[in-house]
Coordinates of C-alpha atoms and ligand atoms in Angstrom, one line a residue:
X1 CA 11.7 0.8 -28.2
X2 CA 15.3 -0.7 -27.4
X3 CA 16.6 0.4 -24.1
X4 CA 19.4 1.5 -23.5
X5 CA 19.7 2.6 -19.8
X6 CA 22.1 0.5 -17.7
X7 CA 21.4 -1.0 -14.2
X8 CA 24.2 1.6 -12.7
X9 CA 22.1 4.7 -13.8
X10 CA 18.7 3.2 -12.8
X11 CA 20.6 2.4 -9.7
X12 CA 22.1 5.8 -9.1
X13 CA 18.8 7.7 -9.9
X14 CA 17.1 5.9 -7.5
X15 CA 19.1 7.0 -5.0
X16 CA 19.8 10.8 -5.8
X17 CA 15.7 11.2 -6.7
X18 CA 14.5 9.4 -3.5
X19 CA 13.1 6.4 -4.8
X20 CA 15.1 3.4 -3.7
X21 CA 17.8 3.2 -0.8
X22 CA 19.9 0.4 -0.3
X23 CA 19.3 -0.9 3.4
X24 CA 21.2 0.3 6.4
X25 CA 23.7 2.1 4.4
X26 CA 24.6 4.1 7.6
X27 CA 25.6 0.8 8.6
X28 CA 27.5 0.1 5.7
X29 CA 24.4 -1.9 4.3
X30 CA 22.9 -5.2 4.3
X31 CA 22.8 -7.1 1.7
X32 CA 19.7 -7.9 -1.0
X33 CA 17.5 -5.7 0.5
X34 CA 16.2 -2.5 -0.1
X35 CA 14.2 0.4 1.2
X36 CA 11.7 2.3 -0.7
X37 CA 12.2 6.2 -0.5
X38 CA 9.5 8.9 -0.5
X39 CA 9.4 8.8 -4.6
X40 CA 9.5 5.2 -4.6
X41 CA 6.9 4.4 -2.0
X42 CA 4.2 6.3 -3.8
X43 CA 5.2 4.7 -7.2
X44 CA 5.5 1.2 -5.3
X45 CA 2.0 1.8 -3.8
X46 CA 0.3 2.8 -7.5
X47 CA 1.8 0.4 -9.2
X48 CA 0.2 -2.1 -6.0
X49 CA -3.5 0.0 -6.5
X50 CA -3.0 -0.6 -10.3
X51 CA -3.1 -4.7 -9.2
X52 CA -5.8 -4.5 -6.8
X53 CA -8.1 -2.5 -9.4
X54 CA -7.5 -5.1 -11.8
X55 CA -7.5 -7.9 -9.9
X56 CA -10.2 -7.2 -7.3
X57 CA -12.4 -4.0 -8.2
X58 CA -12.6 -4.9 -11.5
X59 CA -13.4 -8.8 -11.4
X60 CA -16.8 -9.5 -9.7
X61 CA -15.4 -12.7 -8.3
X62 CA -12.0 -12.0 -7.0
X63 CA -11.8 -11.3 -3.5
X64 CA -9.1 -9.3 -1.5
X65 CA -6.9 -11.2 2.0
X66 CA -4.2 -10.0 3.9
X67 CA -3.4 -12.8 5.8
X68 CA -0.3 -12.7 8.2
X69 CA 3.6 -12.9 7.6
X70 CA 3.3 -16.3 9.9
X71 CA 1.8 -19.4 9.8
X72 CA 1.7 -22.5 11.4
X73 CA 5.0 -24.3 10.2
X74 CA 3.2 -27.5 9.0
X75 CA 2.2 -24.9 6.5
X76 CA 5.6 -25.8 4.8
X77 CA 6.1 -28.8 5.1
X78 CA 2.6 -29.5 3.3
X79 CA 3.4 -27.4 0.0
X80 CA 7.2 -29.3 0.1
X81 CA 8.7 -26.1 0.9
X82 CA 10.6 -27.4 3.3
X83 CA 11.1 -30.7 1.1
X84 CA 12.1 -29.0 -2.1
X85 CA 12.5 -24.9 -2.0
X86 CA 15.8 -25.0 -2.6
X87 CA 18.4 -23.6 -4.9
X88 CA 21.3 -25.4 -6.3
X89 CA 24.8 -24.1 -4.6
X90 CA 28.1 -23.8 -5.6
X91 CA 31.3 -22.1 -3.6
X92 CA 34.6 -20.8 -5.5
X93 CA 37.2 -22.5 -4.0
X94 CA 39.5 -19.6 -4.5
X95 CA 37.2 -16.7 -3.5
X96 CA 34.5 -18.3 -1.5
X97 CA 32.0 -16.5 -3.8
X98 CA 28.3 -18.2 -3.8
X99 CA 26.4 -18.6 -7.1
X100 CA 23.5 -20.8 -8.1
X101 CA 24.5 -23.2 -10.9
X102 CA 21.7 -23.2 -12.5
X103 CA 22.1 -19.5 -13.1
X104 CA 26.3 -20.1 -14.2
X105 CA 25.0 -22.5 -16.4
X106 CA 22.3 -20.3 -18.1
X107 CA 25.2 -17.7 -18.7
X108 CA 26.9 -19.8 -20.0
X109 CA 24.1 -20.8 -22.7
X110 CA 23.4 -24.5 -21.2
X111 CA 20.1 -25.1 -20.2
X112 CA 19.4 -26.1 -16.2
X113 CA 17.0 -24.7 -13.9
X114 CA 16.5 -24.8 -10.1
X115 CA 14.0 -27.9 -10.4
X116 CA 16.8 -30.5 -11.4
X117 CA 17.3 -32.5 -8.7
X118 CA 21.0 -32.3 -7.3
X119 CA 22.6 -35.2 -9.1
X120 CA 21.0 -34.1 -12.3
X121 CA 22.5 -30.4 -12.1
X122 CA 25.8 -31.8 -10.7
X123 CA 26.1 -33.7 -13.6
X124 CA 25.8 -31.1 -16.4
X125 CA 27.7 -28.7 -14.0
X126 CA 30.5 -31.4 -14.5
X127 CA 30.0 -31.6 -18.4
X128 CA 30.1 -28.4 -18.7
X129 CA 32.9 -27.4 -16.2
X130 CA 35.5 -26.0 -18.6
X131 CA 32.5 -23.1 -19.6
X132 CA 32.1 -21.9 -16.3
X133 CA 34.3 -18.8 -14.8
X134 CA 34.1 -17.6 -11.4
X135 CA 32.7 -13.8 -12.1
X136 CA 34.6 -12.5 -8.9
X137 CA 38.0 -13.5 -9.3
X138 CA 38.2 -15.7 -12.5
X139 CA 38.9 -19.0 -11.5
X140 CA 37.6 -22.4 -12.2
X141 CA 37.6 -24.3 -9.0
X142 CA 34.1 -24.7 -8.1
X143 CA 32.4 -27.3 -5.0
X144 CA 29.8 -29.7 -5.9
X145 CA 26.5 -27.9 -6.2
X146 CA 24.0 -28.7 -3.0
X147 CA 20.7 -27.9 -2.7
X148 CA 20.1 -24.5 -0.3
X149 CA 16.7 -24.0 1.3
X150 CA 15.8 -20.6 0.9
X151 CA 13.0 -20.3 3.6
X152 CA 14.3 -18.0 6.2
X153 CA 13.9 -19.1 9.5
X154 CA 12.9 -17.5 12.8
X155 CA 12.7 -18.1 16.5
X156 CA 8.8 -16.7 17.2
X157 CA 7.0 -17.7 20.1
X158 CA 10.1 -20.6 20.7
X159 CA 10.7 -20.5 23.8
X160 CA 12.2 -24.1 24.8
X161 CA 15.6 -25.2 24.6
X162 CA 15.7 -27.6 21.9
X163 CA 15.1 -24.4 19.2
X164 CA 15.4 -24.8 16.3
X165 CA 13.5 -28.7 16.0
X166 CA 10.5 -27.4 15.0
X167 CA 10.8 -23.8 13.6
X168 CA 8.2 -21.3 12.3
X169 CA 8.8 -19.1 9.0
X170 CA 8.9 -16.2 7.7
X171 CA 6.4 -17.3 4.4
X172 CA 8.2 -17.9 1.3
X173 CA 5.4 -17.4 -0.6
X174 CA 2.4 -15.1 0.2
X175 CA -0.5 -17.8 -1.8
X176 CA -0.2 -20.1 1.0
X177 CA -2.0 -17.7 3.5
X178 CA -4.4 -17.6 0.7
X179 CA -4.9 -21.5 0.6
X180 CA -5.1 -21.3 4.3
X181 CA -8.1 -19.1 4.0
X182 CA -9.3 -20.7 1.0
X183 CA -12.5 -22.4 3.6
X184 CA -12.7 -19.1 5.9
X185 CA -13.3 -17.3 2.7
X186 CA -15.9 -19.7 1.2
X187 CA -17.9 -20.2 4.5
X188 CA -18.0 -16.2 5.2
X189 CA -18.8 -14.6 1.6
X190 CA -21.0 -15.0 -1.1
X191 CA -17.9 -16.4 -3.0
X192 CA -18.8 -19.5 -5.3
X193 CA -16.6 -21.8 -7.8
X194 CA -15.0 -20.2 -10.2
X195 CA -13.8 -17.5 -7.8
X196 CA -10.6 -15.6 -6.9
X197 CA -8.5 -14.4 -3.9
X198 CA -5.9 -11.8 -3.9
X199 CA -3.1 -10.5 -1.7
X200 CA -0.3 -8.2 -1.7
X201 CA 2.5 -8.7 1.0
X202 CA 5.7 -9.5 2.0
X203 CA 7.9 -12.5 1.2
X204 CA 11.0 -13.7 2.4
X205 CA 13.8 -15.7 1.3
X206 CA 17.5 -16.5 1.7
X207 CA 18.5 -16.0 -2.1
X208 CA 22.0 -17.1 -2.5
X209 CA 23.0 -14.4 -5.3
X210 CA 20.7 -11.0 -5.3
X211 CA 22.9 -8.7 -7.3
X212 CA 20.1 -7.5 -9.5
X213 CA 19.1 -4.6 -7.1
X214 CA 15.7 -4.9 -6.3
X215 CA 15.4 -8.1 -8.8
X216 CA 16.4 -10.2 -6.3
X217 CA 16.1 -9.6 -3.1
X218 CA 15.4 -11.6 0.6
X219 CA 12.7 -9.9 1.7
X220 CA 10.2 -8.5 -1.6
X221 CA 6.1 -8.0 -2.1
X222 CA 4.1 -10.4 -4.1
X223 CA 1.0 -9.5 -6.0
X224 CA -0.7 -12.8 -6.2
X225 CA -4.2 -14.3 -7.2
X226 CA -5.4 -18.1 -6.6
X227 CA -8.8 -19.0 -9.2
X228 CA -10.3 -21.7 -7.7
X229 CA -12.3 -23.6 -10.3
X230 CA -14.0 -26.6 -11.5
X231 CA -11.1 -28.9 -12.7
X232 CA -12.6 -29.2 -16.2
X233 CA -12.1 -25.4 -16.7
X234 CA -8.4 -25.3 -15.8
X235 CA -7.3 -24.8 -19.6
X236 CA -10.2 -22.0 -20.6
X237 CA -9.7 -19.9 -17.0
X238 CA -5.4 -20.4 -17.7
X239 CA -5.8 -19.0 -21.0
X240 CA -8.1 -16.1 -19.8
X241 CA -5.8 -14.9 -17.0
X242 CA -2.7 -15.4 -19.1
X243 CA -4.0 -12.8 -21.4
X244 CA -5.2 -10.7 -18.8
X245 CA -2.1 -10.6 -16.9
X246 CA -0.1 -9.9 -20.3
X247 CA -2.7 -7.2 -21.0
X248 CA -2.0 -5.9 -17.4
X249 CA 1.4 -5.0 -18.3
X250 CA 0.8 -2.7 -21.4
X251 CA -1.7 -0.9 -19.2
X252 CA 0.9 0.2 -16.9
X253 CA 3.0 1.3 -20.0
X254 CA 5.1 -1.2 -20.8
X255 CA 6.1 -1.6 -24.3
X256 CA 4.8 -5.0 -26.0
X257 CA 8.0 -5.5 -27.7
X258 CA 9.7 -5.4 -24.4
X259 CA 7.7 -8.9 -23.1
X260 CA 8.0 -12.2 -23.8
X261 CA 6.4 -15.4 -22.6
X262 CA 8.6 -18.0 -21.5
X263 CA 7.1 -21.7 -21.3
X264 CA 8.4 -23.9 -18.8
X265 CA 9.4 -27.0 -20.1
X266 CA 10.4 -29.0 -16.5
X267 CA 6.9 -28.8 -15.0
X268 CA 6.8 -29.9 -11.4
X269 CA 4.5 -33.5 -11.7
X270 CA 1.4 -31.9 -10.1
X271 CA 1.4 -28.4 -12.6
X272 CA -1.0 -28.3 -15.9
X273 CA 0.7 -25.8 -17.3
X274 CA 3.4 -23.0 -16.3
X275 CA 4.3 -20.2 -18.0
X276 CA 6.2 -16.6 -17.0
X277 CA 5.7 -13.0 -18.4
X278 CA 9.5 -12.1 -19.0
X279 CA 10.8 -8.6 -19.1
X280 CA 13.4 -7.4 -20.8
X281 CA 15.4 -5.6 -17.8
X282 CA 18.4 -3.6 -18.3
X283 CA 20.2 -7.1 -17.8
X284 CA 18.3 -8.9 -20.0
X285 CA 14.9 -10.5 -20.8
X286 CA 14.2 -12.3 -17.3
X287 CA 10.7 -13.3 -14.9
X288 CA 8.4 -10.4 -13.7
X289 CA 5.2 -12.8 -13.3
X290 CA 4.7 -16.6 -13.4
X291 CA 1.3 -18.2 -14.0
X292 CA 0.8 -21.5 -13.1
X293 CA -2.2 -24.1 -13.8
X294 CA -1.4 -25.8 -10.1
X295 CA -4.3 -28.8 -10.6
X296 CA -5.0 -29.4 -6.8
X297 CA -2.1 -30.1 -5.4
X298 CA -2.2 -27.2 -3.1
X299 CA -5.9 -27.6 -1.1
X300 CA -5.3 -31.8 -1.5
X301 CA -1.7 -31.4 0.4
X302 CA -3.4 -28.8 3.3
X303 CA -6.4 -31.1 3.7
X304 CA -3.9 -34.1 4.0
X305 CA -1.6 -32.4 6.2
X306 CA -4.5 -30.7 8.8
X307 CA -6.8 -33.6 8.3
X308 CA -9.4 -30.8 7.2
X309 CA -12.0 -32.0 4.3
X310 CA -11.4 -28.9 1.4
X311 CA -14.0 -30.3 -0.8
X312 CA -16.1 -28.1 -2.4
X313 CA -19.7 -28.9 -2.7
X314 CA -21.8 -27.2 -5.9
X315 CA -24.6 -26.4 -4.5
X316 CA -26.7 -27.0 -7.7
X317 CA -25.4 -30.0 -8.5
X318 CA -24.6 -31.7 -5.1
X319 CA -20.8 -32.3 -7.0
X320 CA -17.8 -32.7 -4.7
X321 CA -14.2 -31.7 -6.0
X322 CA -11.8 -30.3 -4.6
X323 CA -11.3 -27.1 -6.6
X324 CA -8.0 -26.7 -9.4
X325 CA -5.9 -23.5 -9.0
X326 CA -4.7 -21.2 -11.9
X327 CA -2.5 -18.7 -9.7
X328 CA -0.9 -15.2 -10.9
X329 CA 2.0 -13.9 -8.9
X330 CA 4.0 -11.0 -9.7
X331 CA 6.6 -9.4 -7.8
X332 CA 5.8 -5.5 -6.7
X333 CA 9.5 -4.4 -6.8
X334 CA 10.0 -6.0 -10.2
X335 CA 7.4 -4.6 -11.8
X336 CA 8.3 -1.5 -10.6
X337 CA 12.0 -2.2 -11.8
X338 CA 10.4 -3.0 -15.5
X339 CA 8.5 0.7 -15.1
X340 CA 11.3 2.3 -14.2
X341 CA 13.6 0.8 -16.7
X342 CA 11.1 2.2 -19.6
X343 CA 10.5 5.2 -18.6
X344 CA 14.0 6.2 -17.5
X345 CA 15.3 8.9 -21.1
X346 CA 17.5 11.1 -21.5
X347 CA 17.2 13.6 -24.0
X348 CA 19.0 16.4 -25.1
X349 CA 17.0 20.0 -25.0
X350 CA 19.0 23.5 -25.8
X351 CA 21.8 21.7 -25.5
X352 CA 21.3 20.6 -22.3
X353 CA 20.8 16.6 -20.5
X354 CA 17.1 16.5 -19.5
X355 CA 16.3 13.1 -17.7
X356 CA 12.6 12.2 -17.7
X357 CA 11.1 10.1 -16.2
X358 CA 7.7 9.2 -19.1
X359 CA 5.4 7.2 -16.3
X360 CA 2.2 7.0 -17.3
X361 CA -0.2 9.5 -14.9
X362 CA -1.6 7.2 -12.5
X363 CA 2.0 5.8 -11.9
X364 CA 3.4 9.4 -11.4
X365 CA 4.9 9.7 -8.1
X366 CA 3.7 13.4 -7.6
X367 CA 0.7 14.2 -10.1
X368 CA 1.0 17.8 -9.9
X369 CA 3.6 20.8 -9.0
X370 CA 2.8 24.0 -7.8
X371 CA 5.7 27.1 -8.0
X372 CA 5.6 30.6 -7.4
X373 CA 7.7 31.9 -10.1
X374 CA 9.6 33.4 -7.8
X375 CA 10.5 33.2 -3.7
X376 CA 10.8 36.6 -2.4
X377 CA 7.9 37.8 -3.3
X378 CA 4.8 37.2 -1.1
X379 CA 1.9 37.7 -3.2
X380 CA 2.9 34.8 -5.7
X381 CA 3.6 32.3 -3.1
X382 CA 0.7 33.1 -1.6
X383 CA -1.8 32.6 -4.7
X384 CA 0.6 29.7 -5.7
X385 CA 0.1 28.0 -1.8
X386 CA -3.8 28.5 -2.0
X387 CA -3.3 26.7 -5.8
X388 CA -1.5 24.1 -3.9
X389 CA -4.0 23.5 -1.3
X390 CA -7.1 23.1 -3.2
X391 CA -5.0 21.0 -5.3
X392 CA -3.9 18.8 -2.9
X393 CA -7.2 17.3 -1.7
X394 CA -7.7 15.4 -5.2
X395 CA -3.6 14.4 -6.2
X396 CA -0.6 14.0 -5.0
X397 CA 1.2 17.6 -5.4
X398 CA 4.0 19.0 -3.9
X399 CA 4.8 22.4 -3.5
X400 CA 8.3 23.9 -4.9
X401 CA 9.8 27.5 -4.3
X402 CA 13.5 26.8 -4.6
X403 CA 15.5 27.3 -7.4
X404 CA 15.1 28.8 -10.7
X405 CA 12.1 27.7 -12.6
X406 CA 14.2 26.2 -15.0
X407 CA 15.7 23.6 -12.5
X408 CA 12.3 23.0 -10.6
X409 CA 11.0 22.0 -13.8
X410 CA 13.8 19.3 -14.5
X411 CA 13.5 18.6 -10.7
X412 CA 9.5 17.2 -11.4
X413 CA 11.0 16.1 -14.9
X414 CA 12.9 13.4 -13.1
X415 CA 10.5 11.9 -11.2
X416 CA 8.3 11.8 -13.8
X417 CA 5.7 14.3 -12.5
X418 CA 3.5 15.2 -15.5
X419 CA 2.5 18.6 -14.5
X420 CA 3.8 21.8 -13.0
X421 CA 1.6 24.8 -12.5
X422 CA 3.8 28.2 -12.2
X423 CA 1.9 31.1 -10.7
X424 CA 3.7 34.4 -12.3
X425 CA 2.6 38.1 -12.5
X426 CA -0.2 37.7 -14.8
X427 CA -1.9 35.2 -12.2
X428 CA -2.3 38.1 -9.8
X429 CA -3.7 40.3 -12.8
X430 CA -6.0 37.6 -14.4
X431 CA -6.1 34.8 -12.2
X432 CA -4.7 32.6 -14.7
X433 CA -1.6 30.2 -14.1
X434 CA 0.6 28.4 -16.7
X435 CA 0.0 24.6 -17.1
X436 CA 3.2 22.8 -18.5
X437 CA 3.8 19.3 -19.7
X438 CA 5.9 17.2 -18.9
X439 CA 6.4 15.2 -22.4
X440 CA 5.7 17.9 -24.7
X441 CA 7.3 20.7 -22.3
X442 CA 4.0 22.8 -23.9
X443 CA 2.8 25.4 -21.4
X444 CA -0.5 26.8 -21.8
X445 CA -2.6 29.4 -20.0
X446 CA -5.9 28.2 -17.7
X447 CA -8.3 29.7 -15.5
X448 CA -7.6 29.0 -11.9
X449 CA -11.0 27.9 -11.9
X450 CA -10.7 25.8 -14.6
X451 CA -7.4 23.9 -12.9
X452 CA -9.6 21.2 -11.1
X453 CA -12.0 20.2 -14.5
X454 CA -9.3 20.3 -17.1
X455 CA -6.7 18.1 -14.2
X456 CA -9.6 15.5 -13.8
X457 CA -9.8 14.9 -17.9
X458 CA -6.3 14.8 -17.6
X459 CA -5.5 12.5 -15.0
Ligands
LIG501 N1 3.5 -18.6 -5.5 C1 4.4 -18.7 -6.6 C2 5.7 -18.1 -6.5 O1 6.0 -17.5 -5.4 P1 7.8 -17.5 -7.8 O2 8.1 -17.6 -9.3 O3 8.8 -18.0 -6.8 O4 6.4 -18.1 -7.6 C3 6.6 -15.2 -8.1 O5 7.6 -15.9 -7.5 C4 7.1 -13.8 -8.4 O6 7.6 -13.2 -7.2 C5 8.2 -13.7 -9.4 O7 7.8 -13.8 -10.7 C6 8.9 -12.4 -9.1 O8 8.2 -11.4 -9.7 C7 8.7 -12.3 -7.6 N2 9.9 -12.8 -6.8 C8 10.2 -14.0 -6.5 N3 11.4 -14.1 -5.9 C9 11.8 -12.8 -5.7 C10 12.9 -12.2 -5.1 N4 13.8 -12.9 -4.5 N5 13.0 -10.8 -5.2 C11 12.1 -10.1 -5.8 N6 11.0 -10.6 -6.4 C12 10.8 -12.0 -6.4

């Protein structure tokens, strides 16, 4: 299906329907970074289960880690973060506006990514110069573009004076705990080559431009999975996860004609392969997931840099290697951008706007509603309460007395809740409630007894 909600009204339901916030707002905000509301929590933590089902319950050799936000900061300097995470940088001279070249330039239909090392992108910058528009105020003065680190620094633990010399950071990138662990892992499970490990957590980093809304942003989860493996497999295990990984995505909902794969041409020198799973977000077809064939580079650079031996030793075979890597890594808030994008509609019924949201029932924030058909009177809300509470133990409900039943239904409409139980007269006369759907807006008669069974097929 061809979209055609706008970044504004994704952004402006978020906030009215208690899914996304924009951060310290009482404080007149902070930039590029968001806070997930009650809706959006629980759709931010499904979409996360989604992940760790496929990733880890399902796979027989993919383990989980949460390892922590820190780490020591040679960490950094071994995977060349500190080296080479950096984003080309230009300055209006008229506005002092910041933008990454790399991203003007792809505007402006000229190819360039952040990869190019500074004299490279300076120079089609240059060529192209007489392309390139300021997007704030227009003008056409831009500074030479210089590479900005984006790992964001802080002062734990630093107590002496010379701060910052030596400074720890707040991970970039959540696979490098993983890499850390890599030996912990292998010496404390049953794990053995090809196998996985998987983490969801927090990464930071000082983005230059994050207007995107939760695109972009400093501080964002990652969903990612390192496949350690014998180097001779790297092609056959890239090919599996890539499909996988596309396959993941339809399984949450997302329509196939709305993905693309984008190959990446400029491979850093140590990478097999790299391509992305692009979405096509209300501003375009851009990155939700990368998937790299990394070779070794990662375990060779950590046992280089902390003098540690990461060989691993087949135990069959008595072969040494140390392992390749075929990594996944997603991005929790963009995926959840992507599934919010398709399955924000609007549709017209009796004349009447009706926004829905069409998530898929494991997604749904709030599985089930429960409503007295009406307030005042005690009996419903009582049957309708003990409905609730039985309910409750299984799904996510919530409760709702306020309002007509007309608006409480376009209430759970909009957050995508894909059933409402109304308790009316006839429940207190035949125990029976009405069931309605939120797609079909079909309502049906059932058996209070029957609620439970019929809600288990169903969800
Ligand atoms: N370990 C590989 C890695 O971190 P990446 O392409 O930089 O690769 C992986 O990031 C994924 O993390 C992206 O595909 C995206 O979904 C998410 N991501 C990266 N930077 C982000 C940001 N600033 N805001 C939100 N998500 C981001």
């Amino acid at each position: 299906m061809v979209k055609k909600v706008d970044i504004d009204t994704i952004v402006s339901f978020c906030k009215r329907r208690g899914f996304i916030y924009a951060s310290s707002e009482i404080y007149g905000g902070f930039a590029a970074v968001y806070d997930y509301g009650p809706y959006g929590t629980e759709l931010l933590n499904n979409i996360k289960a989604a992940w760790w089902r496929e990733m880890v319950q399902l796979n027989d050799n993919v383990v989980g880690l949460d390892s922590a936000i820190f780490m020591h900061p040679k960490t950094w300097e071994a995977s060349g973060h500190i080296g080479g995470f950096a984003d080309p940088l230009t300055e209006c001279k008229r506005c002092n506006s910041r933008y990454r070249v790399d991203h003007m330039l792809n505007e402006a239909g000229i190819a360039a990514d952040e990869k190019m090392s500074e004299d490279e992108i300076n120079k089609i910058f240059n060529d192209n110069i007489e392309k390139i528009i300021c997007p704030s105020c227009k003008g056409r003065d831009f500074t030479k573009a210089q590479k900005f680190n984006l790992l964001v620094q802080s002062n734990l633990g630093n107590m002496s004076e010379d701060w910052p010399k030596d400074p720890v950071y707040l991970r970039g990138e959540t696979c490098q705990g993983i890499y850390l662990n890599y030996k912990n892992v292998l010496d404390s499970t049953r794990v053995k080559i090809p196998f996985g490990i998987a983490q969801i957590g927090k990464a930071f980093r000082n983005e230059i431009t994050a207007r995107q809304f939760i695109f972009r942003t400093r501080e964002f989860e990652q969903m990612e999975m390192q496949y350690f493996l014998k180097p001779e497999d790297e092609t056959k295990e890239y090919e599996k996860w890539k499909k996988t990984r596309w396959q993941f995505y339809l399984d949450l909902g997302i329509g196939e004609e709305n993905l693309r794969w984008y190959k990446h041409e400029n491979l850093v020198f140590y990478a097999r392969d790299a391509y992305d799973i692009e979405y096509n977000f209300p501003f375009g077809f851009k990155e939700l997931e990368g998937i790299h064939a990394r070779g070794n580079y990662d375990l060779t650079q950590h046992s280089k840099f902390a003098n540690v031996n990461l060989e691993y030793e087949d135990s069959e075979s008595g072969e040494k290697y140390i392992p390749h890597i075929v990594e996944t890594s997603a991005g929790a808030g963009r995926t959840m951008l992507a599934v919010l994008t398709e399955a924000y509609q609007e549709e017209e019924v009796n004349g009447e706007k009706r926004v829905v949201l069409k998530l898929l029932p494991k997604l749904a924030p709030i599985k089930i509603a429960v409503f007295p058909l009406l307030k005042n009177k005690k009996e419903l809300v009582d049957k309708a309460k003990n409905v609730y509470e039985v309910l409750k133990q299984k799904y996510m409900c919530e409760f709702d007395d306020n309002g007509n039943i007309g608006k409480r239904y376009r209430r759970q409409d909009e957050i995508g809740t894909p059933y409402c139980v109304t308790v009316d007269f006839d429940t207190l006369e035949d125990n029976t409630v009405t069931v309605r759907d939120r797609d079909t807006m079909d309502q049906k008669r059932v058996k209070i007894t029957e609620l439970e069974n019929g809600f288990t097929s169903l969800l």
